[in-house]
Coordinates of C-alpha atoms in Angstrom, one line a residue:
Chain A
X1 CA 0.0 0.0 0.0
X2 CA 3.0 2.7 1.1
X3 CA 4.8 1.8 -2.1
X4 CA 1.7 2.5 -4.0
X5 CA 0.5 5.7 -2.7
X6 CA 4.3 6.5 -3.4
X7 CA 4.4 6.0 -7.2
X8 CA 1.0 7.8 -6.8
X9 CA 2.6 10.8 -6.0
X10 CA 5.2 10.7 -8.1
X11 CA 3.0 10.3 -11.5
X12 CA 0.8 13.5 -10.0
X13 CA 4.5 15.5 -9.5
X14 CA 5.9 14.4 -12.9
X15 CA 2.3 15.6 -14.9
X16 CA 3.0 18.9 -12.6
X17 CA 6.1 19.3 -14.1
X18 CA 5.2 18.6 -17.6
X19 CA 2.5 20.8 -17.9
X20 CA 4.9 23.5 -16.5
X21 CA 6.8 22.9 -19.3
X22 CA 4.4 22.5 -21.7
X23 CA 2.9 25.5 -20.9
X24 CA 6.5 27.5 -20.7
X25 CA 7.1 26.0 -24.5
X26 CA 3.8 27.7 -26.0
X27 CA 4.7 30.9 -23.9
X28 CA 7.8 31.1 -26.2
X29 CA 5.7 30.3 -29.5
X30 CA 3.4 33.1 -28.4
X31 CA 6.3 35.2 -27.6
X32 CA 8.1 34.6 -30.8
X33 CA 4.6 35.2 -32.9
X34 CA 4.1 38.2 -30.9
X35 CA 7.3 39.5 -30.9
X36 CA 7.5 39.2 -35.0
X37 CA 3.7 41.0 -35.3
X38 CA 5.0 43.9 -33.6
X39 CA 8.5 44.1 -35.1
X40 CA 6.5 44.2 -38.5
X41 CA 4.3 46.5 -37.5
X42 CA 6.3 49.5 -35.7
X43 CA 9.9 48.9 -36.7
X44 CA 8.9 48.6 -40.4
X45 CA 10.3 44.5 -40.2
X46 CA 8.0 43.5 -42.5
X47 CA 9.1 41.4 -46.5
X48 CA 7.9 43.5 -48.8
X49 CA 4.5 42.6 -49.3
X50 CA 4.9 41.1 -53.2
X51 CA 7.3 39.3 -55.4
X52 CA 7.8 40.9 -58.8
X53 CA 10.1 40.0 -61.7
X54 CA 12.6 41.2 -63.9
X55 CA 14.9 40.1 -65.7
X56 CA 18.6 40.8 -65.4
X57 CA 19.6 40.5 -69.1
X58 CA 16.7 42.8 -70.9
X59 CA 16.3 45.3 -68.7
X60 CA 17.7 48.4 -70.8
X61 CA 15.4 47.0 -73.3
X62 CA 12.1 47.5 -72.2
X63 CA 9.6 48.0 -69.3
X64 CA 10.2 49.8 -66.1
X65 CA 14.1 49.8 -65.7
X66 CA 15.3 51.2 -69.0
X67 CA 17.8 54.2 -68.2
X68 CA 15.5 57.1 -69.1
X69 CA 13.0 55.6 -66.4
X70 CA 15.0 55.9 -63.6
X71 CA 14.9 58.5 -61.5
X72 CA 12.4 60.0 -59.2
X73 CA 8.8 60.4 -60.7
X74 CA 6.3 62.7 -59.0
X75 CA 3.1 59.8 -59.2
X76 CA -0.5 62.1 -59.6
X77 CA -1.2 60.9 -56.2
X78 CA 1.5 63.0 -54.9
X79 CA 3.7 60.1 -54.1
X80 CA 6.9 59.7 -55.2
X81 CA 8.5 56.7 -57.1
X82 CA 11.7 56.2 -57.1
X83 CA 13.5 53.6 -59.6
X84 CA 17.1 53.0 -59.9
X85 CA 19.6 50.1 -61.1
X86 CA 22.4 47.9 -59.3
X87 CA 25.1 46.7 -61.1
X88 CA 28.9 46.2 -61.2
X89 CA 30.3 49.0 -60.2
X90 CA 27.9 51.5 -59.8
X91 CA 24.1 52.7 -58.9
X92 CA 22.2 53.9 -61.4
X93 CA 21.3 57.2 -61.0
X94 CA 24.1 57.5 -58.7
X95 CA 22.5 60.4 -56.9
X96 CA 18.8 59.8 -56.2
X97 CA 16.8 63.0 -54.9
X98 CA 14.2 62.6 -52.9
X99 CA 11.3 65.4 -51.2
X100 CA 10.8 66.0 -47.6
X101 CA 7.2 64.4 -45.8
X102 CA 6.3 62.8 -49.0
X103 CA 5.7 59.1 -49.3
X104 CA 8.4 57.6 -51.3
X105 CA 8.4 54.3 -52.9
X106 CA 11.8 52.7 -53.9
X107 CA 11.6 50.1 -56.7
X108 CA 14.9 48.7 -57.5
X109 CA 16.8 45.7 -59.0
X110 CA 20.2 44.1 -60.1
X111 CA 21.1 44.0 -63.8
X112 CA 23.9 41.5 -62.9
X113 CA 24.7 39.9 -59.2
X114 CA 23.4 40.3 -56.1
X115 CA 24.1 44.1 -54.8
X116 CA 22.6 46.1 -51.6
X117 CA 20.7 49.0 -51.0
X118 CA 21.3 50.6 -48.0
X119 CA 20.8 54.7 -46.7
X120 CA 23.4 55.6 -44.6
X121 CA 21.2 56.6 -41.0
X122 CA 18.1 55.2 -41.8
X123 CA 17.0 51.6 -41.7
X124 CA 16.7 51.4 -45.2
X125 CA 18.2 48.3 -45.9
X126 CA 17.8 45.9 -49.0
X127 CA 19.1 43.3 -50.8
X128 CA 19.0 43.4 -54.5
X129 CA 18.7 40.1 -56.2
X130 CA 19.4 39.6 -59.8
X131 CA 15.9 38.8 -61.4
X132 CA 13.5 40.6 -58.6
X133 CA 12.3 43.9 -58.0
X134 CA 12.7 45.0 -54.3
X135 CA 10.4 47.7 -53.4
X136 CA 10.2 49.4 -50.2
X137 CA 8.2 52.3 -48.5
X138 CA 9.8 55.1 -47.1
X139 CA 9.9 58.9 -45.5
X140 CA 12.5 61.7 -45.1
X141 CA 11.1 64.1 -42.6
X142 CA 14.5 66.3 -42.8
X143 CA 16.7 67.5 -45.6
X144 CA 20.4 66.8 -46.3
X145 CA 22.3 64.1 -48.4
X146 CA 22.8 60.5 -47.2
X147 CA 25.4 57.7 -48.7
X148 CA 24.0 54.5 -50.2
X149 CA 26.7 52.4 -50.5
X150 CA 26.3 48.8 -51.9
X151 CA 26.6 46.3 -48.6
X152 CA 26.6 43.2 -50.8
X153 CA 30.0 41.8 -51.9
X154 CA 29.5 42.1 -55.4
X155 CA 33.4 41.2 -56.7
X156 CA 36.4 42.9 -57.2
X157 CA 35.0 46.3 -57.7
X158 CA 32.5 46.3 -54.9
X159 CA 34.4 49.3 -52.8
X160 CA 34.1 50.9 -55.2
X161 CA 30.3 51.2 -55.7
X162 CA 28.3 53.3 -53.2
X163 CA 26.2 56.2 -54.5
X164 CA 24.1 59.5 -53.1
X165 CA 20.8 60.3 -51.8
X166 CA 19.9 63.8 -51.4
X167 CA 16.8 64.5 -49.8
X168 CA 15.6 68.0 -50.7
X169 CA 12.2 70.8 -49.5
X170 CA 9.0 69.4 -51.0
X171 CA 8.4 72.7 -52.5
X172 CA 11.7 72.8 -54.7
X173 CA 11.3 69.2 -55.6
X174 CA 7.8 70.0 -57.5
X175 CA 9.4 72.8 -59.1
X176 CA 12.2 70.6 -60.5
X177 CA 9.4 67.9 -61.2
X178 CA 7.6 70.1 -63.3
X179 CA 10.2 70.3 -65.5
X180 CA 11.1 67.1 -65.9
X181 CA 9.2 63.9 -65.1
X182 CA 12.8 61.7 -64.2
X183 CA 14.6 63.2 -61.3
X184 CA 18.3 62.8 -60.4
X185 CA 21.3 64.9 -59.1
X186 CA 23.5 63.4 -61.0
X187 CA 25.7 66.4 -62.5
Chain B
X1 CA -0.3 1.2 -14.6
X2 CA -1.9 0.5 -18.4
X3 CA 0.0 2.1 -20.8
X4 CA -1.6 4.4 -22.7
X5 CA -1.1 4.9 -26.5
X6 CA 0.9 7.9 -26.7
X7 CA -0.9 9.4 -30.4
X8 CA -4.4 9.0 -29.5
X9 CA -7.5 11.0 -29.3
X10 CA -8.4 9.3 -26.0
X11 CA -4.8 10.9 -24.5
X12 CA -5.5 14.3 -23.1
X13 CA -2.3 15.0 -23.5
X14 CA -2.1 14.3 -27.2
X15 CA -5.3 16.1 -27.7
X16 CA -4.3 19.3 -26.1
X17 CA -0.5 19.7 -27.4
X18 CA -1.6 19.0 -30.8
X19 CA -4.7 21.2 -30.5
X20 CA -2.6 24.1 -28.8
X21 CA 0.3 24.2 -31.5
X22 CA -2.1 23.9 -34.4
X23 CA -3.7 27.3 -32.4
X24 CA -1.1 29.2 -32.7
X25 CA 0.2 27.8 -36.1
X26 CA -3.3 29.2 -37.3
X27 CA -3.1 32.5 -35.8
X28 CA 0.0 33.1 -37.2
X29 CA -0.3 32.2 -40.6
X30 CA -3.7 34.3 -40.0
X31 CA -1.3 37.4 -38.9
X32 CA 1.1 36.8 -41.5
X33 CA -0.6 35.9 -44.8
X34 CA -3.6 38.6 -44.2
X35 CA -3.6 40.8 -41.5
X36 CA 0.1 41.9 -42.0
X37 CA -0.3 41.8 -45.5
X38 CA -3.2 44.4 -45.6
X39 CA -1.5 46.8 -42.8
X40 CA 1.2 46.7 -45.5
X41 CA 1.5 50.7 -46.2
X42 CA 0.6 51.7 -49.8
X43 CA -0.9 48.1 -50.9
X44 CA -4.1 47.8 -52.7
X45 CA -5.0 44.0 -52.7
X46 CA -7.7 43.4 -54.4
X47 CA -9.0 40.5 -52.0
X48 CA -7.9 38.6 -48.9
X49 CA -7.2 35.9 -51.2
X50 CA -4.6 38.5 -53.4
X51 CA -3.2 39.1 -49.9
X52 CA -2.3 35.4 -49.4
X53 CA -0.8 34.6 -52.4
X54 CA 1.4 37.5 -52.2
X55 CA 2.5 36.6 -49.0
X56 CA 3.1 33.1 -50.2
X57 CA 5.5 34.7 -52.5
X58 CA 3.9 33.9 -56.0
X59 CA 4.8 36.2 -58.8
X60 CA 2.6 39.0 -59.0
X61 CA 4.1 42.0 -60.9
X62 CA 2.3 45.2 -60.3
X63 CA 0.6 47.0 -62.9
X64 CA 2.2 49.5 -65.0
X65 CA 2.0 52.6 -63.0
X66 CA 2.6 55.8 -64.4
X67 CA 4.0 55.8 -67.8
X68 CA 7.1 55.0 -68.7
X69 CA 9.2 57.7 -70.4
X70 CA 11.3 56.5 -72.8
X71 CA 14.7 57.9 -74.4
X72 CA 14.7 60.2 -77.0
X73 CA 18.4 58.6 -78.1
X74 CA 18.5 55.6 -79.4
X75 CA 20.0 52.9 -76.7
X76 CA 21.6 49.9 -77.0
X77 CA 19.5 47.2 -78.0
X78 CA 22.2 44.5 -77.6
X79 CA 21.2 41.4 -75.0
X80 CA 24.6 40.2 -73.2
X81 CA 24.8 36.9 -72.3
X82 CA 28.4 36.1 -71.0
X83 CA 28.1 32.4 -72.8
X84 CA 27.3 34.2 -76.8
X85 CA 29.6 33.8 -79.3
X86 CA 31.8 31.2 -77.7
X87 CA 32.8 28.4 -79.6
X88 CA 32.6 29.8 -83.5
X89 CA 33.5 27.6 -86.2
X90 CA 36.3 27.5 -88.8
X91 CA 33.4 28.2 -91.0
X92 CA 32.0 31.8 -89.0
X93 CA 35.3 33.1 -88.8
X94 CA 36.5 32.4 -92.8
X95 CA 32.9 34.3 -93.0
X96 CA 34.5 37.2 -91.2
X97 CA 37.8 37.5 -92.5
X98 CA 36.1 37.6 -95.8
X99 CA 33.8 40.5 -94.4
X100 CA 36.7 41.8 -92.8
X101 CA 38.4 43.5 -96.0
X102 CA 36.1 46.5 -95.6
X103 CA 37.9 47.1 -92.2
X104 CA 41.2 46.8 -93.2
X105 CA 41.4 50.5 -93.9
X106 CA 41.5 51.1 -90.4
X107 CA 41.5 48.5 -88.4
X108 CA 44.7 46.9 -90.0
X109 CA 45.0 43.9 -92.2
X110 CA 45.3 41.5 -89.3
X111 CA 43.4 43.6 -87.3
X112 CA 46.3 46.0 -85.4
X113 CA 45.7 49.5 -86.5
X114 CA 47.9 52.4 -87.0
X115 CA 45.5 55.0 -87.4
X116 CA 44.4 55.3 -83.6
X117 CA 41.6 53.1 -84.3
X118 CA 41.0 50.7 -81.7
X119 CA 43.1 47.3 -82.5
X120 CA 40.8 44.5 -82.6
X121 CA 43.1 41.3 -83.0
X122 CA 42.0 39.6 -80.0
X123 CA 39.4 41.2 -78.7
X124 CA 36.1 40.1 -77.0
X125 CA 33.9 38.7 -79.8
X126 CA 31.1 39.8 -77.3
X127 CA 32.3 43.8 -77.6
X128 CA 32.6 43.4 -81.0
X129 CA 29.2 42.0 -81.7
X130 CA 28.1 44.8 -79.6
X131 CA 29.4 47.7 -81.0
X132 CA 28.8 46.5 -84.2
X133 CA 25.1 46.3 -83.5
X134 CA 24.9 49.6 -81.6
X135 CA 26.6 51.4 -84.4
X136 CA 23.9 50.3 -86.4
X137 CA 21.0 51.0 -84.7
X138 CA 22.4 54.4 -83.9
X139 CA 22.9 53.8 -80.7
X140 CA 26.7 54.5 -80.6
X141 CA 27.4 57.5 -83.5
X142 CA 30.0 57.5 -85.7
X143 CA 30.1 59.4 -89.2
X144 CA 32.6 56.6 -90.5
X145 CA 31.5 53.3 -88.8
X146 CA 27.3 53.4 -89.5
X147 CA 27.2 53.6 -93.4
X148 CA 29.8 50.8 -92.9
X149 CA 27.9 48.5 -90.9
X150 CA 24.2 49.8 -92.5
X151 CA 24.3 46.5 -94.9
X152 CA 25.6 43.9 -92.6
X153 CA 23.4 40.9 -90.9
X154 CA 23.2 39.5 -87.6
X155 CA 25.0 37.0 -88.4
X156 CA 27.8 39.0 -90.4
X157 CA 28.7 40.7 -87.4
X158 CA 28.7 37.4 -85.4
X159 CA 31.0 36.0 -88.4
X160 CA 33.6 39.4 -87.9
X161 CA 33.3 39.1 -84.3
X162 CA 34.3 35.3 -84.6
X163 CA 37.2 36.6 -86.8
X164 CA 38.8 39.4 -84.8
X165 CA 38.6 37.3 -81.4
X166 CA 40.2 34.6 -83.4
X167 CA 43.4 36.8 -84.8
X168 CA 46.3 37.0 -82.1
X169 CA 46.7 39.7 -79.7
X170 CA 49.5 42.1 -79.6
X171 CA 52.5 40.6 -78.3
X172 CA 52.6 41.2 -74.0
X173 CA 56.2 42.4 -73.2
X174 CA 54.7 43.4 -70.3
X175 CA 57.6 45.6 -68.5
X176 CA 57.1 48.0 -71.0
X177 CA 53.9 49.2 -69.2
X178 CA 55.6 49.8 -66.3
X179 CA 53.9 50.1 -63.3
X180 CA 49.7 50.1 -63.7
X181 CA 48.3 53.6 -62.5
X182 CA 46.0 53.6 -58.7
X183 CA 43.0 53.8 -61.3
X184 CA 43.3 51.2 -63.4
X185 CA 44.1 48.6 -60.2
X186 CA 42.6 50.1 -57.1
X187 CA 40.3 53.0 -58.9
X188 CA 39.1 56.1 -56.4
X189 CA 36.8 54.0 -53.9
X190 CA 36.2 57.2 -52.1
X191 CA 34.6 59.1 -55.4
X192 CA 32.8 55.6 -56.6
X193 CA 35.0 54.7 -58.7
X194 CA 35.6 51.3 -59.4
X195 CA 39.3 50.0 -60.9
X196 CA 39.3 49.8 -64.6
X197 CA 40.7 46.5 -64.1
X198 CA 37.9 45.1 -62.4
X199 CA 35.9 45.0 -65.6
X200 CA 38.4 45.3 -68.5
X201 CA 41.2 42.6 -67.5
X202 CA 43.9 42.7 -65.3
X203 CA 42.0 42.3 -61.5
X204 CA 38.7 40.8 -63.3
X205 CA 36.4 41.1 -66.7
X206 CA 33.1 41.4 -66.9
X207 CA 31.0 40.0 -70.2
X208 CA 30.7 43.0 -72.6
X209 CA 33.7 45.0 -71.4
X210 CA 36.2 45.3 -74.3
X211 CA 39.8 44.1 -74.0
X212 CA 41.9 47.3 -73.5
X213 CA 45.6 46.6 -73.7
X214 CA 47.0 47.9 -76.9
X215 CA 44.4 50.1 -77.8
X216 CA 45.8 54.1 -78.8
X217 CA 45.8 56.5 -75.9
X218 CA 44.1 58.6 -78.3
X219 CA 40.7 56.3 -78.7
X220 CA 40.9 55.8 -75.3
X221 CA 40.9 59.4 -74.2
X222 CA 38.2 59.4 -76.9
X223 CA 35.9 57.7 -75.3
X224 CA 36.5 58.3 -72.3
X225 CA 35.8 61.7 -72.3
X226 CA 32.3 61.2 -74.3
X227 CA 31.1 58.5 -71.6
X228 CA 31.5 61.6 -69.3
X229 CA 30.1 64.5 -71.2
X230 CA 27.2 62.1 -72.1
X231 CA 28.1 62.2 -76.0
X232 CA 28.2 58.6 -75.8
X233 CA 25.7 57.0 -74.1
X234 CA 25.8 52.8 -75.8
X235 CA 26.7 51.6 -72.2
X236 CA 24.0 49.4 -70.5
X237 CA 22.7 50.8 -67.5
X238 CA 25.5 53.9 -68.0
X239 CA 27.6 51.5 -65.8
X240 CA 30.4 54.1 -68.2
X241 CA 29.4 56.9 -67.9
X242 CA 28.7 56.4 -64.2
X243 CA 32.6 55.8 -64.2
X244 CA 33.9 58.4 -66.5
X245 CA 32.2 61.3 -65.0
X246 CA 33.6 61.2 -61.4
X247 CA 37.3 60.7 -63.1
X248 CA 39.8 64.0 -63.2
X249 CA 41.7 64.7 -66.4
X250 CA 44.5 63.2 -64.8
X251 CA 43.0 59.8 -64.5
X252 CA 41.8 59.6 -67.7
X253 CA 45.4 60.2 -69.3
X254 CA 47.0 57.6 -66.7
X255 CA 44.4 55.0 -67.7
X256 CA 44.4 55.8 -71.3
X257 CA 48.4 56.0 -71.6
X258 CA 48.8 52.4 -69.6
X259 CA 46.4 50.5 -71.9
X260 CA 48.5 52.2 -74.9
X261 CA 51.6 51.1 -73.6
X262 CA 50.3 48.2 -71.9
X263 CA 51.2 45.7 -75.4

């Protein structure tokens, strides 16, 4: 009788300390699910939200990327796209200007290997992959001029390859963009 | 004790585990394929289900936006493809040597010019093949090279390209050259500028980017100075002109005057 009420005990401990466990292993699941929700939501963590195509070898050809595309276009929504190009050794434009308190889209791509896109600052930071478009929301609340320098090894050249942003007044931005519908500071 | 079987519906403990991670793996992939999706800033999806899929990562390229503005210069129209033109036969290159007489002029009989005309025993056939075609869709200007190129096919300027990458290179004596200037092995990192060499031989090539040892300092100054001013614009992407524009007189003549020498 003793040694059964024992082993009694023992099984109702043991349960005890599994469900502790248990419960301490979907704490951390809810944690982590938690944890990734809000990182998306407030620290901007999120993939960008669709995966678009281009490709590499044709895209001075035709379609979006072609070199008298790039640049910053003033959308009639008010919005700003920006489109530019990554490829051995440089950024094309290699100075990207950019208004104050508008939303700014980037849309960007490699023409040859895998390059990066980051604003010196900020926590604008992409990867450009060879055959996709990465796109990415952003907004400059103050003016001034940023580096962008690739972040990628991209071969022999990479050091080499870093180019400008400069974020100028709203007002003097839609003056230029008047003018002309492809926006750069590249002199 | 009766042992219990572990994976069954009559195990509360089975039941519950199962039921709890299955929970959670639904409320995530709720948060993550929808909700997220659609708190997305600037995203229009057309349905819950357009939300999904773009989460899941299928393909869905946005349509046009705005218009696109297109050049009012012609631009290359050339497609590089690092593996083109290898492997020509006997045949394609008797094709181009044939072809080749209207280019003796200038380019030399075996392809080594003393005219400051850019040598082209040797070169990339890919360079070739692409200048060719750009001179004839107007995409690179020259007064002398486009009524010379206006007749020729595809596939002639495959053949001459098959030609001039078959005829030998200028002899290398190497010390000659002397030592290769900061630009041409190391560029100027801190104005973006990559090293010639990284492209055009010597640290690396790159598919496209013509063979520049031996070529005259004068063509090379050429050219050069057009990528910069914008005169001369063939370049995918600009990844030239990029390059020429941040580079002082001084750089230009270093890099132009090694190549020269470089034989």
């Amino acid at each position: 009788m003793t040694h059964l009420s024992t082993s009694d005990e023992g099984a109702d401990h043991g349960e005890q300390t599994e469900r502790r466990w248990a419960a301490v292993a979907v704490a951390i699941l809810v944690l982590l699910v938690v944890m990734a929700t809000f990182a998306a939501l407030y620290h901007g963590a999120m993939p960008q939200s669709r995966v678009e195509t281009a490709d590499p070898r044709t895209l001075h050809l035709g379609g979006e990327f072609i070199e008298s595309n790039l640049g910053s276009a003033l959308e009639p929504d008010g919005t700003v796209t920006v489109r530019f190009i990554g490829q051995q050794y440089s950024f094309t434009p290699s100075c990207i200007l950019v208004p104050t308190d508008t939303p700014v889209t980037f849309r960007v791509t490699s023409a040859d290997v895998v390059h990066g896109f980051l604003i010196d600052g900020t926590n604008i930071n992409l990867m450009l992959v060879p055959g996709y478009i990465s796109s990415l929301g952003a907004r400059f609340e103050t003016p001034g001029e940023r580096l962008m320098p690739c972040h990628e090894f991209c071969s022999v050249g990479h050091e080499g390859m870093w180019g400008r942003i400069k974020i100028i007044d709203k007002a003097a931005f839609s003056r230029m963009a008047a003018e002309r519908r492809r926006l750069s500071c590249v002199e | 004790m009766t042992r219990e079987r572990i994976v069954s519906l009559r195990n509360p403990w089975f039941t519950r585990s199962v039921g709890i991670t299955a929970a959670i793996a639904i409320v995530a992939a709720v948060v993550g394929f929808v909700w997220l999706p659609l708190q997305h800033p600037g995203e229009r999806f057309k349905s819950v289900w357009d939300a999904i899929c773009s989460a899941a990562g299928l393909v869905r390229n946005a349509a046009p936006g705005t218009q696109i503005v297109r050049a009012d210069y012609p631009t290359t129209r050339v497609e590089i493809d690092p593996q083109m033109l290898s492997g020509a036969s006997a045949e394609s290159i008797g094709r181009g040597a044939t072809l080749a007489l209207r280019c003796t002029m200038c380019h030399g009989a075996r392809g080594l010019s003393q005219a400051d005309t850019p040598n082209l025993a040797g070169q990339y056939p890919v360079a070739i093949y692409k200048e060719l075609l750009d001179f004839k869709t107007g995409a690179r200007v020259s007064a002398i090279m486009a009524p010379l190129v206006a007749d020729l096919s595809d596939a002639d300027m495959r053949d001459l390209a098959a030609y001039y990458a078959y005829l030998p290179r200028v002899t290398s004596s190497g010390a000659a050259a002397g030592e290769a200037p900061p630009i041409v092995t190391s560029g100027a990192p801190l104005r973006s500028i990559a090293p010639c060499g990284a492209c055009h031989g010597e640290v690396d090539s790159k598919a496209s980017a013509a063979w520049l040892e031996g070529q005259p300092a004068v063509y090379l100054r050429t050219q050069l100075e057009a990528f910069a001013s914008g005169a001369r614009r063939n370049d995918i992407g600009e990844q030239m002109r990029n390059v020429a524009r941040g580079m002082t007189a001084a750089e230009i003549d270093a890099a132009s005057e090694f190549y020269a020498r470089a034989q």
